[in-house]
Amino acid sequence: MFEPDFSAAKLDEATFVTFTHAESQLLSYLSRHPRQTLSRDQILDALTEAGSDRRDRTIDFLINRIRRKLKDNPKDPKFIATRYGGGYVWVAKPESVRQEPADDAHVFIGPMRGLDAASSDFAPGAVFAESLALAFKDVLEPDLKVALDIDAGSNRTPPPAAAIQVELSFFRDSDGLECVVTSRAGEGTHVVLAERVRLSNTRSAHAVADSQCRELASRILNESWRTKVDANTFDSPLPIAMQNASIEQFDSRKTLEEIGPKLKAMRAQHADDPHFKLIYATYLHSEYVVRGFEPGLIDPARRQSDLAEIEQLVLGALDYAQSRPHLGVMAAKLLYFVDRSYKPLALELASNAHRSNTAIAPSLAIVGQFHGFLGNTDTAVDYLKQADALSDPNSTFDRYVLIILCQVLIAAGRRDELPEYRTRIYGQHPLLRIFLEPLFTDPDHPSMRAKGAMFVMSRARTTALLSNLHFVWTRLCEDPAHQSNALRAPVSLAVRRHGRSVVPDEIIRDIPGLFI
């Protein structure tokens, strides 16, 4: 019985053997292509560490060494057979490899339908299934597991924990063997992708399968993520829905911004999809909200480029968004962020969407923020408190609402109302104290934590932080007094630490009252 990674094998109760890295690679490669004769050149191409001199005899040497360890008679092989003039073939039974437990698998591949284990189609079908499993392991985070049900005709039920199920249905027509790949998300009720794939019966079948599967696994993962975003937008604003889907779909340490390359790859696949246009525009906006303190994001040229792209994406999806109120409020927020001449349109769009929106909590949060920007503080606070009451305690959405509420109160000069909400935010996520205390603290009597947070921040990062606060917050406030109130605490701390020259020019220009 081999270990899943072929690092060792248990031959009987008393015999346990281990394999070198090169031997493990070779065993793993052969096992992924059962009943298929693989030439020495094919094996050499696949195993980068099997031998740097790239000689056929290197493979023969490894095979002989493995056979000795396994006590595998080449005249009556149980594991590796020789095809003279052709190469080697894996003849071991599938059960010889210990399967990883499927109970906590993130991706479950199976069942395989339409194949008879004794038919000539089983080998290329098994190659494709195993290549797909390996492709998922490559694109998923290391601690997310993949389970494969390789038994033909099995009706094994996916484990409850599986976020993605992939069913393989094989059939043959005049052109050869094909497979319909059907992927479902969650509890297996929603199909996120269904596609026909033609399989190769040539000697290069493994290479074709590997190439097909890498691209297919990435698309299945991406479409599953999109499905989760779509499902969550009725309960949370789009940026929160995206982040929650990222935490469920990927490693919990990943944030939405860290999966940006995946979103960029998806954009090419969904260039004309209005919903994805809103998703991608939201991602661009979220980068500034979450990562805007990084010096690289204060480049004026980059900001203008991103604003232009957000504008283009939202306008291209506007008809779609207006017919879906839960997305209409987000489109309005993005247009308001772009600013230019879109503020009246954004306010009208938000008002219309809010009146017909059944996803009321996200709508209250976004429209409440609009009222905060406009200086309608009492209305803003009322809307945000209602959104807070409708949100799940300690959820990401709840923190989102509370942070906006604190920003509105700070801008209005009502800092005496902060303690209740600030305590709740810090209690939910203690690390936020480090990032938010310089904003929430009393500008005239800053807390030690606020001073400490600013003290460890470099001059460049301090400038970036102030610039970003102005870009995503204060420049959107209509009342100059609110702009000044919003930045008083962080600017005061920054000037004490680094001097007035640390304050970005745009803040000095746009909020002169801050320094009176």
Short mmCIF file of C-alpha atoms in Angstrom, two decimals:
data_model
loop_
_atom_site.label_atom_id
_atom_site.label_comp_id
_atom_site.label_asym_id
_atom_site.label_seq_id
_atom_site.Cartn_x
_atom_site.Cartn_y
_atom_site.Cartn_z
CA MET A 1 0.00 0.00 0.00
CA PHE A 2 1.61 3.26 -1.18
CA GLU A 3 1.37 6.58 0.59
CA PRO A 4 -0.56 9.19 -1.47
CA ASP A 5 2.66 11.04 -2.33
CA PHE A 6 4.59 7.78 -2.97
CA SER A 7 7.18 8.69 -0.37
CA ALA A 8 6.83 5.19 1.12
CA ALA A 9 4.98 1.88 0.82
CA LYS A 10 3.92 -0.84 3.21
CA LEU A 11 4.49 -4.23 1.55
CA ASP A 12 3.23 -6.32 4.47
CA GLU A 13 2.87 -6.08 8.23
CA ALA A 14 6.63 -6.29 8.71
CA THR A 15 8.00 -4.54 5.62
CA PHE A 16 8.00 -0.79 5.11
CA VAL A 17 10.10 0.85 2.35
CA THR A 18 10.83 4.48 1.55
CA PHE A 19 11.64 6.10 -1.78
CA THR A 20 13.95 8.89 -2.84
CA HIS A 21 12.49 12.06 -4.30
CA ALA A 22 13.27 10.91 -7.87
CA GLU A 23 11.74 7.49 -7.19
CA SER A 24 8.61 9.08 -5.72
CA GLN A 25 8.27 11.36 -8.74
CA LEU A 26 8.56 8.41 -11.10
CA LEU A 27 6.05 6.28 -9.18
CA SER A 28 3.58 9.17 -8.99
CA TYR A 29 3.90 9.87 -12.70
CA LEU A 30 3.41 6.25 -13.74
CA SER A 31 0.42 5.82 -11.40
CA ARG A 32 -1.30 8.84 -12.90
CA HIS A 33 -1.32 7.09 -16.28
CA PRO A 34 -2.52 3.54 -15.54
CA ARG A 35 -2.44 0.94 -18.34
CA GLN A 36 -0.72 3.43 -20.63
CA THR A 37 2.69 2.64 -22.10
CA LEU A 38 5.02 5.57 -21.47
CA SER A 39 8.27 5.88 -23.40
CA ARG A 40 11.54 6.74 -21.71
CA ASP A 41 11.52 10.12 -23.46
CA GLN A 42 8.05 10.89 -22.10
CA ILE A 43 9.15 10.01 -18.59
CA LEU A 44 12.35 12.04 -18.90
CA ASP A 45 10.36 15.06 -20.08
CA ALA A 46 8.03 14.79 -17.09
CA LEU A 47 10.64 14.23 -14.38
CA THR A 48 12.97 17.18 -14.16
CA GLU A 49 15.07 15.60 -11.41
CA ALA A 50 15.21 12.04 -12.68
CA GLY A 51 18.65 12.65 -14.18
CA SER A 52 20.34 15.74 -15.53
CA ASP A 53 22.17 13.82 -18.26
CA ARG A 54 18.77 12.91 -19.80
CA ARG A 55 19.75 9.40 -20.84
CA ASP A 56 17.28 6.57 -21.35
CA ARG A 57 19.36 4.38 -19.08
CA THR A 58 18.69 6.78 -16.17
CA ILE A 59 15.03 5.75 -16.25
CA ASP A 60 15.98 2.09 -16.47
CA PHE A 61 18.21 2.52 -13.43
CA LEU A 62 15.40 4.11 -11.39
CA ILE A 63 12.89 1.44 -12.46
CA ASN A 64 15.27 -1.35 -11.44
CA ARG A 65 15.92 0.29 -8.08
CA ILE A 66 12.17 0.67 -7.42
CA ARG A 67 11.54 -2.95 -8.42
CA ARG A 68 14.15 -4.17 -5.96
CA LYS A 69 12.54 -2.21 -3.14
CA LEU A 70 9.08 -3.47 -4.05
CA LYS A 71 10.27 -7.00 -4.79
CA ASP A 72 8.47 -6.65 -8.10
CA ASN A 73 9.36 -9.45 -10.53
CA PRO A 74 9.62 -7.95 -14.07
CA LYS A 75 8.51 -11.32 -15.51
CA ASP A 76 5.36 -11.27 -13.39
CA PRO A 77 4.94 -7.61 -12.41
CA LYS A 78 2.46 -6.35 -9.83
CA PHE A 79 3.39 -2.70 -10.23
CA ILE A 80 5.53 -1.80 -13.27
CA ALA A 81 5.58 -3.80 -16.49
CA THR A 82 8.07 -3.46 -19.35
CA ARG A 83 6.85 -3.07 -22.93
CA TYR A 84 9.89 -3.94 -24.99
CA GLY A 85 10.47 -1.32 -27.64
CA GLY A 86 7.83 0.89 -26.04
CA GLY A 87 8.63 1.76 -22.44
CA TYR A 88 6.94 1.10 -19.11
CA VAL A 89 3.35 0.77 -17.95
CA TRP A 90 1.73 0.96 -14.49
CA VAL A 91 -0.25 -2.24 -13.89
CA ALA A 92 -0.90 -1.95 -10.15
CA LYS A 93 -4.46 -2.12 -8.90
CA PRO A 94 -6.02 1.26 -7.97
CA GLU A 95 -6.43 0.18 -4.36
CA SER A 96 -2.64 -0.20 -4.03
CA VAL A 97 -2.45 3.55 -3.40
CA ARG A 98 -3.82 4.77 -0.09
CA GLN A 99 -6.48 7.38 -0.81
CA GLU A 100 -6.52 10.59 1.19
CA PRO A 101 -9.65 10.96 3.36
CA ALA A 102 -12.43 12.70 1.45
CA ASP A 103 -14.44 13.88 4.46
CA ASP A 104 -12.82 17.32 4.54
CA ALA A 105 -12.08 17.65 0.82
CA HIS A 106 -12.64 21.11 -0.67
CA VAL A 107 -13.00 19.65 -4.18
CA PHE A 108 -14.58 16.26 -4.86
CA ILE A 109 -14.14 14.75 -8.35
CA GLY A 110 -16.64 12.03 -9.06
CA PRO A 111 -18.52 10.02 -9.89
CA MET A 112 -17.09 8.85 -13.21
CA ARG A 113 -19.99 7.69 -15.37
CA GLY A 114 -20.08 5.90 -18.70
CA LEU A 115 -16.88 3.87 -18.29
CA ASP A 116 -16.36 0.17 -17.72
CA ALA A 117 -13.17 -0.58 -15.80
CA ALA A 118 -12.38 -3.35 -18.30
CA SER A 119 -12.89 -1.23 -21.43
CA SER A 120 -10.21 0.40 -23.55
CA ASP A 121 -11.72 3.78 -22.69
CA PHE A 122 -11.00 3.45 -18.98
CA ALA A 123 -7.29 4.29 -19.23
CA PRO A 124 -7.65 7.69 -20.98
CA GLY A 125 -10.66 8.43 -18.76
CA ALA A 126 -8.67 7.70 -15.62
CA VAL A 127 -5.75 9.77 -16.95
CA PHE A 128 -8.08 12.72 -17.46
CA ALA A 129 -9.69 12.39 -14.00
CA GLU A 130 -6.35 12.13 -12.21
CA SER A 131 -4.87 15.00 -14.23
CA LEU A 132 -7.85 17.15 -13.21
CA ALA A 133 -7.33 16.26 -9.54
CA LEU A 134 -3.65 17.24 -9.78
CA ALA A 135 -4.55 20.47 -11.57
CA PHE A 136 -6.87 21.42 -8.71
CA LYS A 137 -4.09 20.73 -6.22
CA ASP A 138 -1.91 23.13 -8.18
CA VAL A 139 -4.40 26.01 -8.20
CA LEU A 140 -5.77 25.59 -4.66
CA GLU A 141 -4.02 26.64 -1.48
CA PRO A 142 -1.85 23.84 0.01
CA ASP A 143 -4.14 23.12 2.95
CA LEU A 144 -7.25 22.65 0.78
CA LYS A 145 -7.75 19.00 -0.16
CA VAL A 146 -8.90 17.31 -3.36
CA ALA A 147 -10.62 13.90 -3.34
CA LEU A 148 -11.02 11.71 -6.43
CA ASP A 149 -13.47 8.82 -6.86
CA ILE A 150 -11.75 6.86 -9.63
CA ASP A 151 -14.09 3.85 -9.49
CA ALA A 152 -16.07 3.59 -12.71
CA GLY A 153 -19.81 3.63 -12.12
CA SER A 154 -19.51 4.63 -8.45
CA ASN A 155 -22.34 6.65 -6.93
CA ARG A 156 -20.35 7.86 -3.96
CA THR A 157 -21.88 10.90 -2.29
CA PRO A 158 -19.67 14.02 -2.12
CA PRO A 159 -18.50 14.86 1.41
CA PRO A 160 -20.55 17.60 3.12
CA ALA A 161 -17.51 19.86 3.36
CA ALA A 162 -16.89 19.89 -0.41
CA ALA A 163 -17.26 23.40 -1.80
CA ILE A 164 -16.98 22.10 -5.38
CA GLN A 165 -18.15 18.82 -6.93
CA VAL A 166 -17.04 17.80 -10.40
CA GLU A 167 -18.93 15.00 -12.14
CA LEU A 168 -17.37 13.29 -15.19
CA SER A 169 -19.64 11.67 -17.80
CA PHE A 170 -17.83 9.82 -20.60
CA PHE A 171 -19.22 8.80 -24.00
CA ARG A 172 -17.86 7.77 -27.38
CA ASP A 173 -18.86 8.99 -30.82
CA SER A 174 -17.38 8.62 -34.29
CA ASP A 175 -14.55 11.04 -33.43
CA GLY A 176 -13.47 9.31 -30.22
CA LEU A 177 -13.89 9.59 -26.48
CA GLU A 178 -15.40 12.71 -24.92
CA CYS A 179 -16.22 13.80 -21.38
CA VAL A 180 -18.90 16.15 -20.12
CA VAL A 181 -17.48 17.95 -17.08
CA THR A 182 -20.22 19.25 -14.78
CA SER A 183 -19.18 21.35 -11.80
CA ARG A 184 -21.50 22.25 -8.94
CA ALA A 185 -20.99 24.60 -6.03
CA GLY A 186 -22.02 24.25 -2.42
CA GLU A 187 -24.37 21.36 -1.78
CA GLY A 188 -24.39 20.32 -5.41
CA THR A 189 -27.53 22.14 -6.51
CA HIS A 190 -26.08 24.96 -8.61
CA VAL A 191 -24.19 24.16 -11.82
CA VAL A 192 -21.36 26.64 -12.24
CA LEU A 193 -19.81 25.12 -15.36
CA ALA A 194 -20.69 22.38 -17.87
CA GLU A 195 -18.36 21.64 -20.73
CA ARG A 196 -17.56 18.91 -23.26
CA VAL A 197 -13.91 17.90 -23.48
CA ARG A 198 -12.49 15.66 -26.22
CA LEU A 199 -9.91 13.20 -24.93
CA SER A 200 -6.88 11.93 -26.78
CA ASN A 201 -6.07 8.26 -27.24
CA THR A 202 -2.60 8.94 -28.57
CA ARG A 203 0.69 8.32 -26.77
CA SER A 204 0.65 12.00 -25.76
CA ALA A 205 -2.71 11.65 -24.00
CA HIS A 206 -1.19 12.55 -20.65
CA ALA A 207 0.24 15.82 -21.95
CA VAL A 208 -3.06 16.78 -23.58
CA ALA A 209 -4.97 15.95 -20.40
CA ASP A 210 -2.58 17.94 -18.22
CA SER A 211 -2.90 20.99 -20.48
CA GLN A 212 -6.69 20.74 -20.65
CA CYS A 213 -7.06 20.25 -16.93
CA ARG A 214 -4.91 23.13 -15.76
CA GLU A 215 -7.08 25.58 -17.67
CA LEU A 216 -10.31 23.78 -16.73
CA ALA A 217 -9.55 23.66 -12.99
CA SER A 218 -8.84 27.39 -12.91
CA ARG A 219 -12.10 28.20 -14.67
CA ILE A 220 -14.13 25.93 -12.40
CA LEU A 221 -12.59 27.57 -9.35
CA ASN A 222 -13.23 31.05 -10.72
CA GLU A 223 -16.83 30.31 -11.68
CA SER A 224 -17.48 28.79 -8.27
CA TRP A 225 -16.15 31.97 -6.65
CA ARG A 226 -18.42 34.07 -8.85
CA THR A 227 -21.40 31.96 -7.84
CA LYS A 228 -20.63 32.61 -4.18
CA VAL A 229 -20.31 36.35 -4.84
CA ASP A 230 -23.66 36.40 -6.66
CA ALA A 231 -25.35 34.53 -3.82
CA ASN A 232 -23.89 36.82 -1.15
CA THR A 233 -24.75 40.16 -2.76
CA PHE A 234 -28.28 39.96 -1.38
CA ASP A 235 -26.93 39.85 2.17
CA SER A 236 -23.91 42.15 1.90
CA PRO A 237 -22.60 44.98 -0.28
CA LEU A 238 -20.62 43.71 -3.25
CA PRO A 239 -17.14 44.31 -1.74
CA ILE A 240 -18.12 42.33 1.38
CA ALA A 241 -19.69 39.57 -0.73
CA MET A 242 -16.44 39.34 -2.72
CA GLN A 243 -14.31 39.15 0.39
CA ASN A 244 -16.52 36.53 2.03
CA ALA A 245 -16.44 34.43 -1.14
CA SER A 246 -12.64 34.74 -1.20
CA ILE A 247 -12.36 33.49 2.37
CA GLU A 248 -14.63 30.52 1.61
CA GLN A 249 -13.08 29.69 -1.75
CA PHE A 250 -9.43 30.25 -1.00
CA ASP A 251 -7.20 30.00 2.02
CA SER A 252 -8.68 31.97 4.92
CA ARG A 253 -5.47 34.01 5.17
CA LYS A 254 -6.08 35.44 1.73
CA THR A 255 -7.93 38.71 1.27
CA LEU A 256 -9.78 39.90 -1.79
CA GLU A 257 -6.86 42.09 -2.81
CA GLU A 258 -4.40 39.18 -2.70
CA ILE A 259 -6.40 37.25 -5.29
CA GLY A 260 -6.27 40.17 -7.70
CA PRO A 261 -4.29 38.18 -10.32
CA LYS A 262 -7.12 35.64 -10.42
CA LEU A 263 -9.66 38.40 -11.01
CA LYS A 264 -7.51 39.86 -13.77
CA ALA A 265 -7.35 36.47 -15.46
CA MET A 266 -11.14 36.14 -15.15
CA ARG A 267 -11.67 39.54 -16.73
CA ALA A 268 -10.48 38.28 -20.11
CA GLN A 269 -13.05 35.48 -19.91
CA HIS A 270 -15.90 37.86 -19.00
CA ALA A 271 -15.07 40.95 -21.04
CA ASP A 272 -18.71 41.59 -21.98
CA ASP A 273 -20.38 40.39 -18.78
CA PRO A 274 -21.97 43.42 -17.03
CA HIS A 275 -22.03 41.68 -13.65
CA PHE A 276 -18.32 40.96 -13.81
CA LYS A 277 -17.67 44.54 -14.90
CA LEU A 278 -19.15 45.62 -11.56
CA ILE A 279 -17.15 42.98 -9.73
CA TYR A 280 -13.90 44.15 -11.31
CA ALA A 281 -14.69 47.84 -10.75
CA THR A 282 -15.41 47.01 -7.11
CA TYR A 283 -12.07 45.22 -6.87
CA LEU A 284 -10.23 48.30 -8.17
CA HIS A 285 -12.03 50.48 -5.62
CA SER A 286 -11.38 47.98 -2.80
CA GLU A 287 -7.65 48.07 -3.47
CA TYR A 288 -7.59 51.72 -2.44
CA VAL A 289 -9.88 51.23 0.53
CA VAL A 290 -7.82 48.38 1.99
CA ARG A 291 -4.31 48.82 0.59
CA GLY A 292 -4.23 52.52 -0.14
CA PHE A 293 -1.64 53.20 2.57
CA GLU A 294 0.98 51.50 0.38
CA PRO A 295 3.19 54.15 -1.25
CA GLY A 296 2.78 52.60 -4.70
CA LEU A 297 -0.94 53.40 -4.72
CA ILE A 298 -0.58 57.18 -4.33
CA ASP A 299 0.84 57.62 -7.84
CA PRO A 300 -1.43 60.21 -9.54
CA ALA A 301 -1.14 58.55 -12.94
CA ARG A 302 -2.21 55.18 -11.53
CA ARG A 303 -5.13 56.75 -9.70
CA GLN A 304 -6.37 58.50 -12.81
CA SER A 305 -6.01 55.31 -14.83
CA ASP A 306 -7.96 53.31 -12.26
CA LEU A 307 -10.67 55.97 -11.99
CA ALA A 308 -11.04 55.95 -15.78
CA GLU A 309 -11.29 52.17 -15.79
CA ILE A 310 -13.88 52.14 -13.00
CA GLU A 311 -15.85 54.76 -14.91
CA GLN A 312 -15.76 52.74 -18.13
CA LEU A 313 -16.72 49.48 -16.39
CA VAL A 314 -19.64 50.95 -14.43
CA LEU A 315 -21.06 52.88 -17.38
CA GLY A 316 -20.84 49.70 -19.45
CA ALA A 317 -22.92 47.86 -16.83
CA LEU A 318 -25.31 50.66 -15.90
CA ASP A 319 -28.43 49.35 -17.67
CA TYR A 320 -27.86 45.95 -16.07
CA ALA A 321 -27.31 47.46 -12.61
CA GLN A 322 -30.40 49.69 -12.77
CA SER A 323 -32.61 46.63 -13.24
CA ARG A 324 -31.06 44.98 -10.16
CA PRO A 325 -31.34 47.31 -7.17
CA HIS A 326 -28.84 45.38 -5.00
CA LEU A 327 -26.22 46.12 -7.67
CA GLY A 328 -27.56 49.57 -8.53
CA VAL A 329 -26.56 50.97 -5.13
CA MET A 330 -22.99 49.67 -5.65
CA ALA A 331 -22.83 51.16 -9.14
CA ALA A 332 -23.93 54.47 -7.62
CA LYS A 333 -21.19 54.28 -4.97
CA LEU A 334 -18.54 53.62 -7.62
CA LEU A 335 -19.71 56.55 -9.79
CA TYR A 336 -19.68 58.82 -6.74
CA PHE A 337 -16.11 57.67 -6.06
CA VAL A 338 -15.09 58.48 -9.64
CA ASP A 339 -16.58 61.94 -8.95
CA ARG A 340 -16.14 64.14 -12.03
CA SER A 341 -19.67 65.08 -13.08
CA TYR A 342 -21.32 61.87 -11.93
CA LYS A 343 -22.39 62.83 -8.41
CA PRO A 344 -25.96 63.88 -9.39
CA LEU A 345 -26.39 60.69 -11.43
CA ALA A 346 -24.95 58.59 -8.60
CA LEU A 347 -27.34 60.10 -6.04
CA GLU A 348 -30.35 59.56 -8.32
CA LEU A 349 -29.29 55.98 -9.04
CA ALA A 350 -28.77 55.25 -5.33
CA SER A 351 -32.13 56.77 -4.39
CA ASN A 352 -34.03 54.80 -7.04
CA ALA A 353 -32.27 51.56 -6.16
CA HIS A 354 -32.87 52.00 -2.44
CA ARG A 355 -36.61 52.55 -2.91
CA SER A 356 -37.04 49.18 -4.66
CA ASN A 357 -34.27 47.15 -3.02
CA THR A 358 -35.23 44.08 -1.02
CA ALA A 359 -31.61 43.59 0.08
CA ILE A 360 -32.25 46.34 2.58
CA ALA A 361 -29.28 46.06 4.96
CA PRO A 362 -26.57 46.58 2.26
CA SER A 363 -28.69 49.34 0.73
CA LEU A 364 -29.06 51.15 4.07
CA ALA A 365 -25.28 50.98 4.59
CA ILE A 366 -24.35 52.43 1.21
CA VAL A 367 -27.09 55.08 1.11
CA GLY A 368 -26.21 55.96 4.70
CA GLN A 369 -22.63 56.59 3.60
CA PHE A 370 -23.93 58.82 0.79
CA HIS A 371 -25.83 60.94 3.33
CA GLY A 372 -22.64 61.15 5.37
CA PHE A 373 -20.75 62.51 2.35
CA LEU A 374 -23.54 65.03 1.74
CA GLY A 375 -23.43 66.23 5.36
CA ASN A 376 -26.87 64.84 6.28
CA THR A 377 -25.46 63.40 9.47
CA ASP A 378 -28.67 62.56 11.34
CA THR A 379 -30.08 60.67 8.36
CA ALA A 380 -26.76 58.93 7.78
CA VAL A 381 -26.52 57.82 11.40
CA ASP A 382 -30.13 56.60 11.37
CA TYR A 383 -29.59 54.51 8.21
CA LEU A 384 -26.33 53.05 9.46
CA LYS A 385 -27.77 52.13 12.85
CA GLN A 386 -30.59 50.32 11.07
CA ALA A 387 -28.06 48.47 8.88
CA ASP A 388 -26.15 47.56 12.04
CA ALA A 389 -29.30 46.19 13.67
CA LEU A 390 -29.99 44.04 10.58
CA SER A 391 -26.44 42.62 10.30
CA ASP A 392 -25.12 39.50 11.98
CA PRO A 393 -23.07 40.44 15.07
CA ASN A 394 -19.29 40.06 14.61
CA SER A 395 -19.64 39.62 10.84
CA THR A 396 -17.49 41.34 8.22
CA PHE A 397 -20.54 43.32 7.15
CA ASP A 398 -21.16 44.46 10.72
CA ARG A 399 -17.59 45.82 10.96
CA TYR A 400 -18.07 47.51 7.58
CA VAL A 401 -21.18 49.32 8.84
CA LEU A 402 -19.60 50.30 12.17
CA ILE A 403 -16.48 51.73 10.52
CA ILE A 404 -18.60 53.87 8.16
CA LEU A 405 -20.69 55.01 11.13
CA CYS A 406 -17.57 56.09 13.00
CA GLN A 407 -16.31 57.95 9.93
CA VAL A 408 -19.61 59.85 9.66
CA LEU A 409 -19.52 60.81 13.34
CA ILE A 410 -15.88 61.91 13.14
CA ALA A 411 -16.53 64.08 10.08
CA ALA A 412 -19.54 65.68 11.82
CA GLY A 413 -17.45 66.46 14.90
CA ARG A 414 -19.48 64.09 17.10
CA ARG A 415 -16.56 62.17 18.56
CA ASP A 416 -18.31 61.85 21.91
CA GLU A 417 -20.56 59.20 20.27
CA LEU A 418 -17.64 57.03 19.11
CA PRO A 419 -16.73 54.94 22.20
CA GLU A 420 -19.60 52.42 21.90
CA TYR A 421 -18.92 51.64 18.25
CA ARG A 422 -15.13 51.82 18.51
CA THR A 423 -15.21 49.29 21.37
CA ARG A 424 -17.34 46.92 19.32
CA ILE A 425 -15.03 47.14 16.31
CA TYR A 426 -11.91 46.49 18.37
CA GLY A 427 -13.64 43.64 20.19
CA GLN A 428 -14.51 41.93 16.90
CA HIS A 429 -11.07 42.33 15.35
CA PRO A 430 -8.33 43.52 17.74
CA LEU A 431 -5.82 44.16 14.93
CA LEU A 432 -8.06 46.91 13.59
CA ARG A 433 -7.10 48.95 16.66
CA ILE A 434 -3.63 49.42 15.13
CA PHE A 435 -4.99 50.74 11.82
CA LEU A 436 -8.01 52.69 13.03
CA GLU A 437 -6.87 54.27 16.29
CA PRO A 438 -4.97 57.12 14.52
CA LEU A 439 -8.30 58.03 12.86
CA PHE A 440 -10.57 57.47 15.85
CA THR A 441 -8.45 59.06 18.57
CA ASP A 442 -9.02 62.53 20.02
CA PRO A 443 -6.83 64.87 17.92
CA ASP A 444 -6.14 67.13 20.92
CA HIS A 445 -5.40 64.30 23.36
CA PRO A 446 -4.33 61.30 21.24
CA SER A 447 -4.15 57.90 22.87
CA MET A 448 -0.86 56.10 23.45
CA ARG A 449 -1.91 53.44 20.93
CA ALA A 450 -2.49 56.11 18.28
CA LYS A 451 0.90 57.67 18.99
CA GLY A 452 2.56 54.27 18.93
CA ALA A 453 0.95 53.31 15.61
CA MET A 454 2.15 56.54 14.01
CA PHE A 455 5.61 56.27 15.58
CA VAL A 456 6.41 52.97 13.87
CA MET A 457 5.16 54.19 10.48
CA SER A 458 7.78 55.39 8.02
CA ARG A 459 7.60 58.85 6.50
CA ALA A 460 6.69 57.46 3.07
CA ARG A 461 3.94 55.27 4.46
CA THR A 462 2.58 58.13 6.58
CA THR A 463 2.31 60.33 3.50
CA ALA A 464 0.64 57.47 1.63
CA LEU A 465 -1.84 56.93 4.47
CA LEU A 466 -2.87 60.60 4.56
CA SER A 467 -3.11 60.79 0.80
CA ASN A 468 -5.27 57.68 0.69
CA LEU A 469 -7.62 58.92 3.42
CA HIS A 470 -8.18 62.03 1.36
CA PHE A 471 -8.66 60.02 -1.85
CA VAL A 472 -11.22 57.52 -0.53
CA TRP A 473 -12.93 59.65 2.10
CA THR A 474 -12.45 63.36 2.64
CA ARG A 475 -12.44 64.49 -1.02
CA LEU A 476 -15.93 62.96 -1.28
CA CYS A 477 -17.32 65.04 1.64
CA GLU A 478 -19.26 68.11 0.50
CA ASP A 479 -18.78 70.16 3.70
CA PRO A 480 -15.25 71.62 4.12
CA ALA A 481 -15.68 71.43 7.90
CA HIS A 482 -16.34 67.70 7.62
CA GLN A 483 -13.21 67.27 5.51
CA SER A 484 -11.16 69.06 8.15
CA ASN A 485 -12.71 67.08 11.04
CA ALA A 486 -12.07 63.78 9.28
CA LEU A 487 -8.33 64.36 8.93
CA ARG A 488 -7.52 66.33 12.07
CA ALA A 489 -6.39 63.38 14.17
CA PRO A 490 -4.15 61.55 11.65
CA VAL A 491 -2.67 64.79 10.29
CA SER A 492 -1.93 66.06 13.82
CA LEU A 493 -0.17 62.79 14.71
CA ALA A 494 1.75 62.76 11.43
CA VAL A 495 2.96 66.37 11.82
CA ARG A 496 4.12 65.67 15.40
CA ARG A 497 6.08 62.69 14.17
CA HIS A 498 7.51 63.87 10.83
CA GLY A 499 6.82 67.59 10.48
CA ARG A 500 4.34 69.46 8.28
CA SER A 501 6.11 68.51 5.05
CA VAL A 502 4.79 64.96 5.48
CA VAL A 503 1.28 66.18 4.57
CA PRO A 504 0.52 65.62 0.85
CA ASP A 505 0.12 68.71 -1.32
CA GLU A 506 -3.44 67.84 -2.30
CA ILE A 507 -4.58 67.96 1.33
CA ILE A 508 -2.93 71.34 1.91
CA ARG A 509 -4.58 72.59 -1.29
CA ASP A 510 -8.06 71.11 -0.79
CA ILE A 511 -8.48 71.55 2.99
CA PRO A 512 -6.78 74.83 3.95
CA GLY A 513 -8.93 75.08 7.09
CA LEU A 514 -7.13 72.07 8.50
CA PHE A 515 -4.10 74.22 9.33
CA ILE A 516 -5.79 77.35 10.69
#
